[in-house]
Amino acid sequence: METLIQAAYLIAAALFILGLKQMSSPVTARRGILWAGAGMVLATLATFMSPQILDSDQVSINIILILIAIALGGGYAWYSGKKVAMTDMPQMIAMYNGMGGGAAAAIAAVELIKASNEAAHDVTGSATVADMLGADVAVLGILGAIIGTISFSGSIIAWAKLDGRLNRSKLLPMQHIINALLAIVTVGFAVAIYFTNSIDTIIIFYLLALVLGIFITVPVGGADMPVIISLFNALTGLAVGFEGYVLGNAAMIIAGIVVGSAGSLLTQLMAKAMNRSVANVFFAGVGTDAAAASGDGIEGVMKEIQAQDAGILMSFASQVVIIPGYGMAVAQAQHKIWELTQILTEKGVNVKFAIHPVAGRMPGHMNVLLAEAGVPYDMIYDMEDINADFKNTTVALVIGANDVVNPSAKSDSSSPLFGMPILDAIDSDNVIVIKRGRGTGFSGVENPLFFADNTKMLFGDGQKAASELIQAVKEL
Amino acid sequence: MIEGLAAIYIFMLAGFTGYEIISKVPVILHTPLMSGSNFVHGIVLVGAMVALGIAETTTQQIIGFIAVLLGAGNAVGGYVVTERMLEMFRPSDKKTKGEDS
């Protein structure tokens, strides 16, 4: 039986890796999640056969508890996952990720409490947790506990912030110093668990780690949240891998560590795409205080255009590149934009979508939102692929985006955006910007693109403006 | 069962595998992939089941119950949202066929 279970875990681990591999291409991505899902079902079913569980004194009650917990946790997640709007996806991922971290921390808690009980009743009278578990298991178990707990409470804060339930960016003065002290004390208690057999130490340790996760996440700005979520995702993976070692479970070790390393790389890629370092995300006051800088000395005036004229311009264009930003999703204009795209395509216009790596709330989020509206992924281009193509573009239509097309990121070294890679919309013959008002973007930086000679502003709500454009194009 | 050097080998190879998988991913799939990897560490459910399964005291049963609850949430939720996102990624030929009719 044991061999069969181990074989099932091995197959599950292989399915996870193959599934993730397939998820890295849009053509096979759908199949990838199905494979990974099959692996999860297989591993879960195999675990019910586990002799560890079946030989327990309380086997019947424990199995019933397991079934109830799966039904409750799984049922809630199934319902919330089916219901959540695509725009709210980032915080939902944060929530599920936090649950995984919490589960890993709870596994560690069971093992540590068990070991500390055994140690306290040991005949020598001075046995420690480390004596009971062995040094390697104790160290990795405690490490997994601290990482999992931070990921748990941190992810919940990330969820609350993205969901608009928590707007504070600061809890206390000198937050960073307090965080550092708190981290040191938490590690101190972690070490104490290793060398003692006290339950109280374990309880205080978990409380400290919970608070630490909260304190670390609260000061992080909204724009940097994706990086934090991705980091917590990687951390949960690590914690799962470590607890897998504690339980001697190969599937957990492999899946956890694969996610840990993949998540770390993904975190770096995201931070790079946003022109921030991971350290920066944690220790700098974010975006908000950059607002005052720059912006003066932009020459020219904004030129307005009516939807009618914009429609004509686009109908007779050879190529239109649409640059959507999160503002488009907020206005729920993506369906209208897709309708517009279809009409233009029928008229023989070559339409492309250009996506900046940080469009939406996390890299790739905008693609999901466009996909939801029905835009096929082969019309969607990454920044690197489309930037050279703007020179051959008649009209670049910017909707709900601002900072990602701000040319001062390239030209003005005093700009807070300086150094961030941008979409070179300014290179096209005409730029039409759909915008609600004349204000600045998310970062608070003035955008010289709006004042450029080839730029025309179409003021109005994204959805309404898109409808007017459709009307204008249809009438021709 | 899995000890010492063998564990280090597993850690190392799994680390390389994860790095290798992600390094070739187009930006358009970052969000679904983060969600997908989020689902994969839902395997913690298996460990949580063992932790609850071998629980001896009420305290251990309570904590184990929480572990399974959270682990199941991670696995199921991760799967549902990833599947929903990836289901929407379609190439254009299918779409155009649909519109012509």
Coordinates of C-alpha atoms in Angstrom, one line a residue:
Chain A
M1 CA 0.0 0.0 0.0
E2 CA 2.7 2.4 1.0
T3 CA 4.5 1.9 -2.4
L4 CA 1.2 2.5 -4.2
I5 CA 0.7 5.8 -2.3
Q6 CA 4.2 6.9 -3.0
A7 CA 3.7 6.0 -6.7
A8 CA 0.5 8.1 -6.7
Y9 CA 2.4 11.1 -5.2
L10 CA 5.2 10.7 -7.8
I11 CA 2.7 10.7 -10.6
A12 CA 1.0 13.8 -9.1
A13 CA 4.3 15.6 -8.9
A14 CA 5.0 14.8 -12.5
L15 CA 1.5 16.0 -13.5
F16 CA 2.1 19.3 -11.6
I17 CA 5.4 20.0 -13.4
L18 CA 4.0 19.0 -16.9
G19 CA 0.8 21.1 -16.1
L20 CA 2.8 24.2 -15.2
K21 CA 5.0 23.6 -18.3
Q22 CA 1.9 23.6 -20.5
M23 CA 0.5 26.6 -18.8
S24 CA 3.5 28.6 -20.1
S25 CA 2.1 28.6 -23.6
P26 CA -1.4 30.0 -24.4
V27 CA -2.1 27.1 -26.9
T28 CA -1.7 24.4 -24.2
A29 CA -2.5 26.4 -21.1
R30 CA -6.0 25.0 -20.7
R31 CA -4.8 21.4 -20.8
G32 CA -2.1 22.3 -18.3
I33 CA -4.5 23.2 -15.5
L34 CA -6.6 20.1 -16.2
W35 CA -3.5 17.9 -15.8
A36 CA -2.4 19.6 -12.6
G37 CA -6.0 19.2 -11.3
A38 CA -5.9 15.5 -12.1
G39 CA -2.7 15.3 -10.1
M40 CA -4.3 17.0 -7.1
V41 CA -7.3 14.6 -7.1
L42 CA -5.0 11.6 -7.4
A43 CA -2.8 12.7 -4.5
T44 CA -5.8 13.6 -2.3
L45 CA -7.5 10.2 -2.9
A46 CA -4.2 8.3 -2.3
T47 CA -3.8 10.1 1.1
F48 CA -7.1 8.6 2.3
M49 CA -5.4 5.2 2.0
S50 CA -2.3 6.3 3.9
P51 CA -1.4 3.9 6.7
Q52 CA -0.4 6.9 8.9
I53 CA -4.0 7.9 8.9
L54 CA -5.6 4.5 9.0
D55 CA -3.5 3.2 11.9
S56 CA -4.3 6.2 14.1
D57 CA -6.2 5.5 17.3
Q58 CA -8.9 7.9 16.3
V59 CA -9.1 7.0 12.7
S60 CA -12.9 7.2 12.3
I61 CA -13.4 10.6 13.9
N62 CA -10.3 12.0 12.1
I63 CA -11.5 10.8 8.7
I64 CA -14.9 12.4 9.3
L65 CA -13.2 15.7 10.4
I66 CA -11.1 15.6 7.2
L67 CA -14.1 15.2 5.0
I68 CA -16.0 18.0 6.8
A69 CA -13.0 20.3 6.5
I70 CA -12.6 19.6 2.8
A71 CA -16.3 20.1 2.2
L72 CA -16.3 23.4 4.0
G73 CA -13.0 24.9 2.8
G74 CA -13.4 23.5 -0.7
G75 CA -17.1 24.5 -0.9
Y76 CA -16.4 28.1 0.1
A77 CA -13.5 28.4 -2.3
W78 CA -15.5 26.8 -5.2
Y79 CA -18.3 29.3 -4.7
S80 CA -16.1 32.4 -4.3
G81 CA -13.9 31.4 -7.2
K82 CA -16.8 30.9 -9.5
K83 CA -18.4 34.2 -8.5
V84 CA -15.4 36.6 -8.4
A85 CA -15.2 39.2 -11.2
M86 CA -12.2 39.1 -13.5
T87 CA -11.1 42.5 -12.3
D88 CA -11.0 41.2 -8.7
M89 CA -8.8 38.2 -9.6
P90 CA -5.6 39.5 -8.0
Q91 CA -7.0 39.7 -4.5
M92 CA -8.7 36.4 -4.9
I93 CA -5.4 34.8 -5.7
A94 CA -3.9 36.5 -2.7
M95 CA -6.7 35.0 -0.5
Y96 CA -6.2 31.4 -1.7
N97 CA -2.5 31.8 -1.4
G98 CA -2.8 33.0 2.2
M99 CA -4.9 29.9 2.9
G100 CA -2.1 27.7 1.6
G101 CA 0.4 29.5 3.8
G102 CA -1.9 29.1 6.8
A103 CA -2.3 25.4 6.1
A104 CA 1.5 24.9 6.0
A105 CA 1.9 26.8 9.3
A106 CA -0.9 24.8 10.9
I107 CA 0.8 21.5 9.9
A108 CA 4.0 22.8 11.5
A109 CA 2.0 23.7 14.6
V110 CA 0.6 20.2 15.0
E111 CA 4.1 18.6 14.6
L112 CA 5.7 21.1 17.0
I113 CA 3.0 20.8 19.7
K114 CA 3.2 17.0 19.4
A115 CA 7.0 17.0 19.7
S116 CA 6.9 19.4 22.6
N117 CA 4.3 17.2 24.4
E118 CA 6.5 14.2 23.9
A119 CA 9.6 16.1 25.0
A120 CA 7.9 17.3 28.2
H121 CA 6.9 13.7 29.1
D122 CA 10.3 12.3 28.2
V123 CA 12.1 10.3 30.9
T124 CA 15.2 12.4 30.8
G125 CA 13.1 15.5 31.7
S126 CA 15.2 17.9 29.7
A127 CA 14.4 16.7 26.2
T128 CA 13.7 19.4 23.6
V129 CA 11.7 19.7 20.4
A130 CA 14.8 19.2 18.4
D131 CA 15.6 15.9 20.2
M132 CA 12.1 14.6 19.4
L133 CA 12.0 15.6 15.7
G134 CA 15.7 15.5 14.8
A135 CA 17.7 18.6 14.0
D136 CA 16.9 18.7 10.2
V137 CA 13.1 18.2 10.6
A138 CA 13.0 20.7 13.5
V139 CA 14.8 23.4 11.6
L140 CA 12.8 23.0 8.4
G141 CA 9.6 22.6 10.3
I142 CA 10.1 25.9 12.2
L143 CA 11.3 27.7 9.1
G144 CA 8.2 26.6 7.3
A145 CA 6.1 27.7 10.2
I146 CA 7.5 31.2 10.2
I147 CA 7.3 31.6 6.4
G148 CA 3.8 30.1 6.2
T149 CA 2.4 32.3 8.9
I150 CA 3.9 35.5 7.4
S151 CA 2.5 34.5 4.0
F152 CA -0.9 33.8 5.7
S153 CA -1.4 37.1 7.5
G154 CA 0.4 39.1 4.8
S155 CA -1.8 37.7 2.0
I156 CA -4.9 38.5 4.0
I157 CA -3.8 42.1 4.3
A158 CA -3.0 42.2 0.6
W159 CA -6.5 40.9 -0.1
A160 CA -8.0 43.5 2.1
K161 CA -6.0 46.3 0.6
L162 CA -6.8 45.3 -3.0
D163 CA -10.4 44.8 -2.2
G164 CA -10.6 48.3 -0.8
R165 CA -11.3 47.2 2.7
L166 CA -8.1 48.7 4.1
N167 CA -6.6 51.9 3.0
R168 CA -4.0 52.6 5.6
S169 CA -0.4 52.7 4.5
K170 CA 1.1 53.1 7.9
L171 CA 0.4 51.6 11.3
L172 CA 3.1 53.2 13.4
P173 CA 5.9 55.7 13.2
M174 CA 9.2 54.3 12.3
Q175 CA 7.5 51.3 10.9
H176 CA 10.6 49.8 9.2
I177 CA 12.6 49.9 12.4
I178 CA 9.7 48.3 14.4
N179 CA 9.4 45.6 11.7
A180 CA 13.1 44.8 11.9
L181 CA 12.9 44.5 15.7
L182 CA 9.8 42.4 15.5
A183 CA 11.5 40.1 13.0
I184 CA 14.5 39.7 15.3
V185 CA 12.3 38.8 18.3
T186 CA 10.3 36.4 16.2
V187 CA 13.4 34.6 15.1
G188 CA 14.5 34.6 18.7
F189 CA 11.4 32.7 19.7
A190 CA 11.8 30.4 16.7
V191 CA 15.3 29.5 18.0
A192 CA 13.8 29.1 21.5
I193 CA 11.3 26.5 20.2
Y194 CA 14.1 24.4 19.0
F195 CA 15.9 24.3 22.3
T196 CA 12.9 23.9 24.7
N197 CA 9.7 21.9 25.1
S198 CA 7.4 24.8 26.0
I199 CA 4.0 25.2 24.5
D200 CA 3.9 28.8 25.5
T201 CA 6.9 29.6 23.3
I202 CA 5.2 28.0 20.3
I203 CA 2.0 30.1 20.9
I204 CA 3.9 33.4 21.3
F205 CA 6.0 32.6 18.3
Y206 CA 2.9 32.1 16.1
L207 CA 1.4 35.3 17.4
L208 CA 4.5 37.3 16.6
A209 CA 4.8 35.8 13.1
L210 CA 1.2 36.7 12.4
V211 CA 1.8 40.3 13.5
L212 CA 5.0 40.4 11.5
G213 CA 3.2 39.4 8.3
I214 CA 0.6 42.2 8.9
F215 CA 3.3 44.8 9.6
I216 CA 5.3 43.9 6.6
T217 CA 2.4 44.2 4.2
V218 CA 0.5 47.3 5.5
P219 CA 3.0 49.9 4.3
V220 CA 3.2 48.4 0.8
G221 CA 1.5 50.7 -1.8
G222 CA -1.4 49.5 -4.0
A223 CA 0.6 49.5 -7.2
D224 CA 3.2 47.2 -5.7
M225 CA 0.7 44.7 -4.4
P226 CA 1.2 42.3 -7.3
V227 CA 4.9 41.9 -6.5
I228 CA 4.0 41.2 -2.9
I229 CA 1.3 38.7 -3.8
S230 CA 3.7 36.9 -6.1
L231 CA 6.4 36.9 -3.4
F232 CA 3.9 35.5 -0.8
N233 CA 3.0 32.9 -3.5
A234 CA 6.7 31.8 -3.7
L235 CA 7.0 31.9 0.1
T236 CA 3.9 29.6 0.6
G237 CA 5.5 27.2 -1.9
L238 CA 8.7 27.1 0.2
A239 CA 6.8 26.6 3.4
V240 CA 4.8 23.7 1.8
G241 CA 8.1 22.2 0.6
F242 CA 9.6 22.4 4.0
E243 CA 6.6 20.9 5.7
G244 CA 6.7 18.2 3.0
Y245 CA 10.1 17.3 4.4
V246 CA 8.8 17.2 7.9
L247 CA 6.1 14.8 6.9
G248 CA 8.3 12.8 4.5
N249 CA 6.0 13.6 1.6
A250 CA 7.7 13.8 -1.8
A251 CA 4.8 15.3 -3.6
M252 CA 4.7 18.3 -1.2
I253 CA 8.5 18.8 -1.4
I254 CA 8.6 18.7 -5.2
A255 CA 5.5 20.8 -5.8
G256 CA 6.4 23.3 -3.0
I257 CA 9.9 23.9 -4.1
V258 CA 9.0 24.1 -7.8
V259 CA 6.5 26.8 -6.9
G260 CA 9.0 28.5 -4.6
S261 CA 11.6 28.9 -7.3
A262 CA 9.1 29.6 -10.1
G263 CA 7.4 32.2 -7.9
S264 CA 10.7 33.9 -7.0
L265 CA 11.6 34.3 -10.6
L266 CA 8.1 35.5 -11.4
T267 CA 8.4 38.1 -8.6
Q268 CA 11.6 39.4 -10.1
L269 CA 10.2 39.6 -13.6
M270 CA 7.2 41.6 -12.3
A271 CA 9.3 43.9 -10.2
K272 CA 11.5 44.5 -13.3
A273 CA 8.6 45.2 -15.5
M274 CA 7.4 47.8 -13.0
N275 CA 10.8 49.3 -12.8
R276 CA 11.2 48.6 -9.1
S277 CA 13.4 46.3 -7.2
V278 CA 11.9 43.9 -4.7
A279 CA 13.7 45.6 -1.8
N280 CA 12.3 48.9 -3.0
V281 CA 8.8 47.6 -2.8
F282 CA 9.3 46.9 0.9
F283 CA 11.3 49.8 2.0
A284 CA 10.3 52.8 0.0
G285 CA 7.3 55.0 0.4
V286 CA 5.6 54.1 -2.8
G287 CA 4.3 56.1 -5.8
T288 CA 2.3 58.3 -3.6
D289 CA 5.0 60.7 -2.6
A290 CA 6.5 60.8 -6.1
A291 CA 3.5 62.9 -7.1
A292 CA 4.9 66.4 -6.5
A293 CA 7.9 66.0 -8.7
S294 CA 8.4 66.9 -12.4
G295 CA 5.6 67.9 -14.8
D296 CA 6.5 71.5 -15.3
G297 CA 7.9 72.8 -18.5
I298 CA 5.6 70.8 -20.8
E299 CA 4.9 72.9 -23.8
G300 CA 1.8 72.9 -26.0
V301 CA -1.8 72.5 -25.4
M302 CA -4.2 69.5 -25.3
K303 CA -6.1 69.3 -28.5
E304 CA -9.6 67.9 -28.3
I305 CA -11.2 65.6 -30.9
Q306 CA -14.8 64.5 -31.2
A307 CA -15.8 60.8 -31.6
Q308 CA -17.1 61.5 -35.1
D309 CA -13.7 62.6 -36.3
A310 CA -11.8 60.0 -34.4
G311 CA -14.0 57.4 -36.0
I312 CA -13.2 58.7 -39.5
L313 CA -9.5 58.7 -38.7
M314 CA -9.6 55.1 -37.6
S315 CA -11.8 53.8 -40.4
F316 CA -9.4 54.9 -43.0
A317 CA -6.3 53.9 -41.1
S318 CA -4.1 51.0 -42.3
Q319 CA -3.2 50.0 -38.8
V320 CA -4.7 50.8 -35.4
V321 CA -3.0 49.8 -32.2
I322 CA -5.2 49.8 -29.1
I323 CA -3.4 50.5 -25.8
P324 CA -5.7 49.6 -22.9
G325 CA -5.0 50.4 -19.3
Y326 CA -6.7 49.5 -16.1
G327 CA -9.0 52.5 -16.5
M328 CA -10.6 50.7 -19.4
A329 CA -11.5 47.7 -17.2
V330 CA -12.8 50.0 -14.5
A331 CA -15.1 51.6 -17.0
Q332 CA -16.0 48.1 -18.3
A333 CA -15.3 49.3 -21.8
Q334 CA -13.4 46.2 -23.0
H335 CA -16.5 44.6 -24.6
K336 CA -17.2 47.8 -26.6
I337 CA -13.6 48.0 -27.6
W338 CA -13.7 44.5 -28.9
E339 CA -16.9 45.4 -30.9
L340 CA -15.1 48.4 -32.3
T341 CA -12.2 46.2 -33.2
Q342 CA -14.4 43.8 -35.1
I343 CA -16.0 46.5 -37.1
L344 CA -12.7 48.0 -38.0
T345 CA -11.3 44.6 -39.0
E346 CA -14.3 44.2 -41.3
K347 CA -13.4 47.5 -42.9
G348 CA -9.9 46.1 -43.6
V349 CA -8.1 47.9 -40.9
N350 CA -5.3 46.0 -39.2
V351 CA -6.0 46.1 -35.5
K352 CA -3.6 45.1 -32.8
F353 CA -3.6 45.3 -29.0
A354 CA -0.5 46.5 -27.2
I355 CA -0.1 45.5 -23.6
H356 CA 2.4 47.0 -21.2
P357 CA 3.8 44.5 -18.7
V358 CA 2.1 46.3 -15.8
A359 CA -1.2 47.1 -17.5
G360 CA -4.0 46.0 -15.2
R361 CA -3.2 45.2 -11.7
M362 CA -0.6 42.6 -12.2
P363 CA 1.4 41.4 -15.3
G364 CA -0.9 39.5 -17.6
H365 CA -4.1 40.8 -15.9
M366 CA -5.0 42.9 -18.8
N367 CA -4.7 39.9 -21.1
V368 CA -7.2 38.1 -18.9
L369 CA -9.6 41.0 -19.0
L370 CA -9.4 41.3 -22.8
A371 CA -9.7 37.5 -23.2
E372 CA -12.9 37.8 -21.1
A373 CA -14.3 40.3 -23.6
G374 CA -13.5 37.8 -26.4
V375 CA -10.3 39.3 -27.9
P376 CA -8.2 36.4 -29.3
Y377 CA -4.7 36.2 -27.8
D378 CA -2.9 36.4 -31.2
M379 CA -4.1 40.0 -31.6
I380 CA -2.4 40.9 -28.4
Y381 CA 1.2 42.0 -28.5
D382 CA 3.8 42.4 -25.7
M383 CA 5.7 45.7 -25.4
E384 CA 8.9 44.3 -27.0
D385 CA 7.0 42.9 -30.0
I386 CA 5.0 46.0 -30.8
N387 CA 7.2 49.0 -30.0
A388 CA 9.0 48.9 -33.4
D389 CA 5.7 48.7 -35.1
F390 CA 4.3 52.0 -33.9
K391 CA 6.2 53.7 -36.8
N392 CA 3.9 51.9 -39.2
T393 CA 0.8 52.7 -37.2
T394 CA -1.8 55.2 -38.4
V395 CA -3.7 55.5 -35.1
A396 CA -2.7 54.5 -31.6
L397 CA -5.8 54.5 -29.4
V398 CA -4.9 54.9 -25.7
I399 CA -7.8 54.0 -23.4
G400 CA -7.5 54.2 -19.7
A401 CA -3.7 54.1 -19.8
N402 CA -1.4 56.9 -18.9
D403 CA 2.0 56.3 -17.3
V404 CA 2.8 53.3 -19.6
V405 CA 2.8 55.7 -22.6
N406 CA 4.5 58.6 -20.9
P407 CA 7.6 59.5 -23.0
S408 CA 9.2 61.4 -20.1
A409 CA 10.1 57.9 -18.8
K410 CA 12.6 58.0 -21.6
S411 CA 13.6 61.6 -22.0
D412 CA 13.3 63.3 -18.6
S413 CA 15.8 62.0 -16.0
S414 CA 14.1 64.0 -13.2
S415 CA 10.8 62.2 -13.8
P416 CA 9.8 59.6 -11.2
L417 CA 9.0 57.3 -14.1
F418 CA 12.4 57.7 -15.6
G419 CA 13.8 54.3 -16.7
M420 CA 10.5 52.5 -16.8
P421 CA 10.1 50.8 -20.2
I422 CA 7.1 52.4 -22.1
L423 CA 5.0 51.8 -25.1
D424 CA 6.2 54.1 -27.9
A425 CA 2.7 55.3 -28.8
I426 CA 4.1 58.7 -29.6
D427 CA 5.8 57.3 -32.7
S428 CA 2.6 56.6 -34.5
D429 CA 1.1 59.1 -37.0
N430 CA -1.9 59.9 -34.7
V431 CA -2.5 59.3 -31.1
I432 CA -6.1 59.3 -29.8
V433 CA -6.4 59.3 -26.0
I434 CA -9.7 58.4 -24.4
K435 CA -9.6 60.0 -20.9
R436 CA -12.1 61.1 -18.3
G437 CA -10.5 64.4 -17.5
R438 CA -7.4 66.5 -17.8
G439 CA -5.8 65.2 -14.6
T440 CA -2.6 63.2 -14.2
G441 CA -2.3 59.4 -14.0
F442 CA -1.8 57.0 -11.2
S443 CA 1.7 58.2 -10.4
G444 CA 0.6 61.9 -10.5
V445 CA 3.1 62.7 -13.3
E446 CA 2.2 65.0 -16.2
N447 CA 2.2 63.2 -19.5
P448 CA 3.9 65.1 -22.4
L449 CA 2.2 62.7 -24.8
F450 CA -1.1 64.4 -24.2
F451 CA 0.4 67.7 -25.4
A452 CA 2.2 66.3 -28.4
D453 CA 1.4 67.6 -31.9
N454 CA 0.1 64.3 -33.1
T455 CA -2.1 63.6 -30.1
K456 CA -5.8 64.3 -29.8
M457 CA -7.8 63.9 -26.7
L458 CA -11.2 62.3 -26.6
F459 CA -12.6 63.3 -23.3
G460 CA -15.3 61.2 -21.7
D461 CA -16.1 57.9 -19.8
G462 CA -14.4 55.0 -21.4
Q463 CA -17.5 53.0 -22.1
K464 CA -19.4 56.0 -23.5
A465 CA -16.5 57.1 -25.7
A466 CA -16.1 53.6 -27.1
S467 CA -19.8 53.4 -27.9
E468 CA -19.6 56.8 -29.7
L469 CA -16.6 55.5 -31.7
I470 CA -18.5 52.4 -32.7
Q471 CA -21.4 54.6 -33.8
A472 CA -19.1 56.9 -35.8
V473 CA -17.4 54.0 -37.5
K474 CA -20.6 52.2 -38.3
E475 CA -22.1 55.3 -40.0
L476 CA -19.4 55.5 -42.5
Chain B
M1 CA 12.0 7.9 4.0
I2 CA 13.4 10.9 2.3
E3 CA 16.5 11.9 4.2
G4 CA 19.7 13.9 4.1
L5 CA 21.4 14.0 0.7
A6 CA 18.4 12.6 -1.2
A7 CA 16.3 15.5 0.1
I8 CA 18.9 18.0 -0.9
Y9 CA 18.9 16.5 -4.4
I10 CA 15.1 16.8 -4.6
F11 CA 15.2 20.4 -3.3
M12 CA 17.9 21.4 -5.9
L13 CA 16.3 19.7 -8.9
A14 CA 12.8 21.0 -8.0
G15 CA 14.3 24.5 -7.7
F16 CA 15.9 24.2 -11.2
T17 CA 12.7 22.8 -12.6
G18 CA 10.6 25.7 -11.4
Y19 CA 13.1 28.3 -12.6
E20 CA 13.2 26.6 -16.0
I21 CA 9.4 26.5 -16.4
I22 CA 9.0 30.2 -15.7
S23 CA 11.9 31.6 -17.6
K24 CA 10.2 31.1 -21.0
V25 CA 6.8 32.4 -20.2
P26 CA 5.3 35.2 -22.2
V27 CA 4.0 38.2 -20.1
I28 CA 0.4 37.5 -21.2
L29 CA 0.4 34.4 -19.1
H30 CA 1.9 35.8 -15.9
T31 CA -1.3 36.2 -14.0
P32 CA -2.8 32.8 -14.9
L33 CA 0.6 31.2 -14.2
M34 CA 0.9 32.8 -10.8
S35 CA -2.6 31.5 -10.2
G36 CA -1.6 28.1 -11.5
S37 CA 1.4 27.8 -9.3
N38 CA -0.8 29.0 -6.4
F39 CA -3.0 26.0 -7.2
V40 CA 0.0 23.7 -7.2
H41 CA 1.1 24.5 -3.7
G42 CA -2.5 23.5 -2.8
I43 CA -0.8 20.1 -2.4
V44 CA -0.4 21.3 1.2
L45 CA -3.9 19.7 1.5
V46 CA -2.3 16.3 1.5
G47 CA 0.0 17.2 4.3
A48 CA -2.9 18.8 6.2
M49 CA -4.9 15.6 5.9
V50 CA -2.0 13.6 7.4
A51 CA -1.6 16.1 10.2
L52 CA -5.3 15.8 11.1
G53 CA -5.3 12.1 10.5
I54 CA -2.6 11.5 13.0
A55 CA -3.9 14.0 15.6
E56 CA -4.2 12.5 19.1
T57 CA -5.4 15.4 21.3
T58 CA -8.3 17.8 20.8
T59 CA -5.9 20.7 20.3
Q60 CA -4.1 18.8 17.5
Q61 CA -7.5 18.0 16.0
I62 CA -8.6 21.6 16.0
I63 CA -5.4 22.8 14.4
G64 CA -5.4 20.0 12.0
F65 CA -9.0 20.8 11.0
I66 CA -8.0 24.4 10.3
A67 CA -5.1 23.1 8.2
V68 CA -7.3 20.9 6.1
L69 CA -9.9 23.7 5.8
L70 CA -7.3 26.2 4.6
G71 CA -5.5 23.6 2.4
A72 CA -8.7 22.6 0.6
G73 CA -9.5 26.3 0.1
N74 CA -6.1 26.8 -1.5
A75 CA -6.4 23.8 -3.8
V76 CA -10.1 24.2 -4.9
G77 CA -10.0 28.0 -5.2
G78 CA -6.7 28.0 -7.0
Y79 CA -8.1 25.5 -9.5
V80 CA -11.4 27.3 -10.1
V81 CA -9.9 30.7 -10.8
T82 CA -7.0 29.4 -12.9
E83 CA -9.4 27.3 -15.0
R84 CA -11.7 30.3 -15.5
M85 CA -8.9 32.5 -16.7
L86 CA -7.3 30.0 -19.0
E87 CA -10.7 29.0 -20.5
M88 CA -10.9 32.4 -22.0
F89 CA -7.6 32.3 -23.9
R90 CA -8.7 31.4 -27.4
P91 CA -6.9 31.8 -30.7
S92 CA -8.6 34.0 -33.3
D93 CA -9.6 31.4 -35.9
K94 CA -12.2 29.8 -33.6
K95 CA -13.6 33.3 -32.9
T96 CA -14.0 34.4 -36.5
K97 CA -15.8 31.1 -37.4
G98 CA -18.2 31.8 -34.6
E99 CA -19.0 35.3 -35.9
D100 CA -19.5 34.3 -39.5
S101 CA -22.3 32.0 -38.7

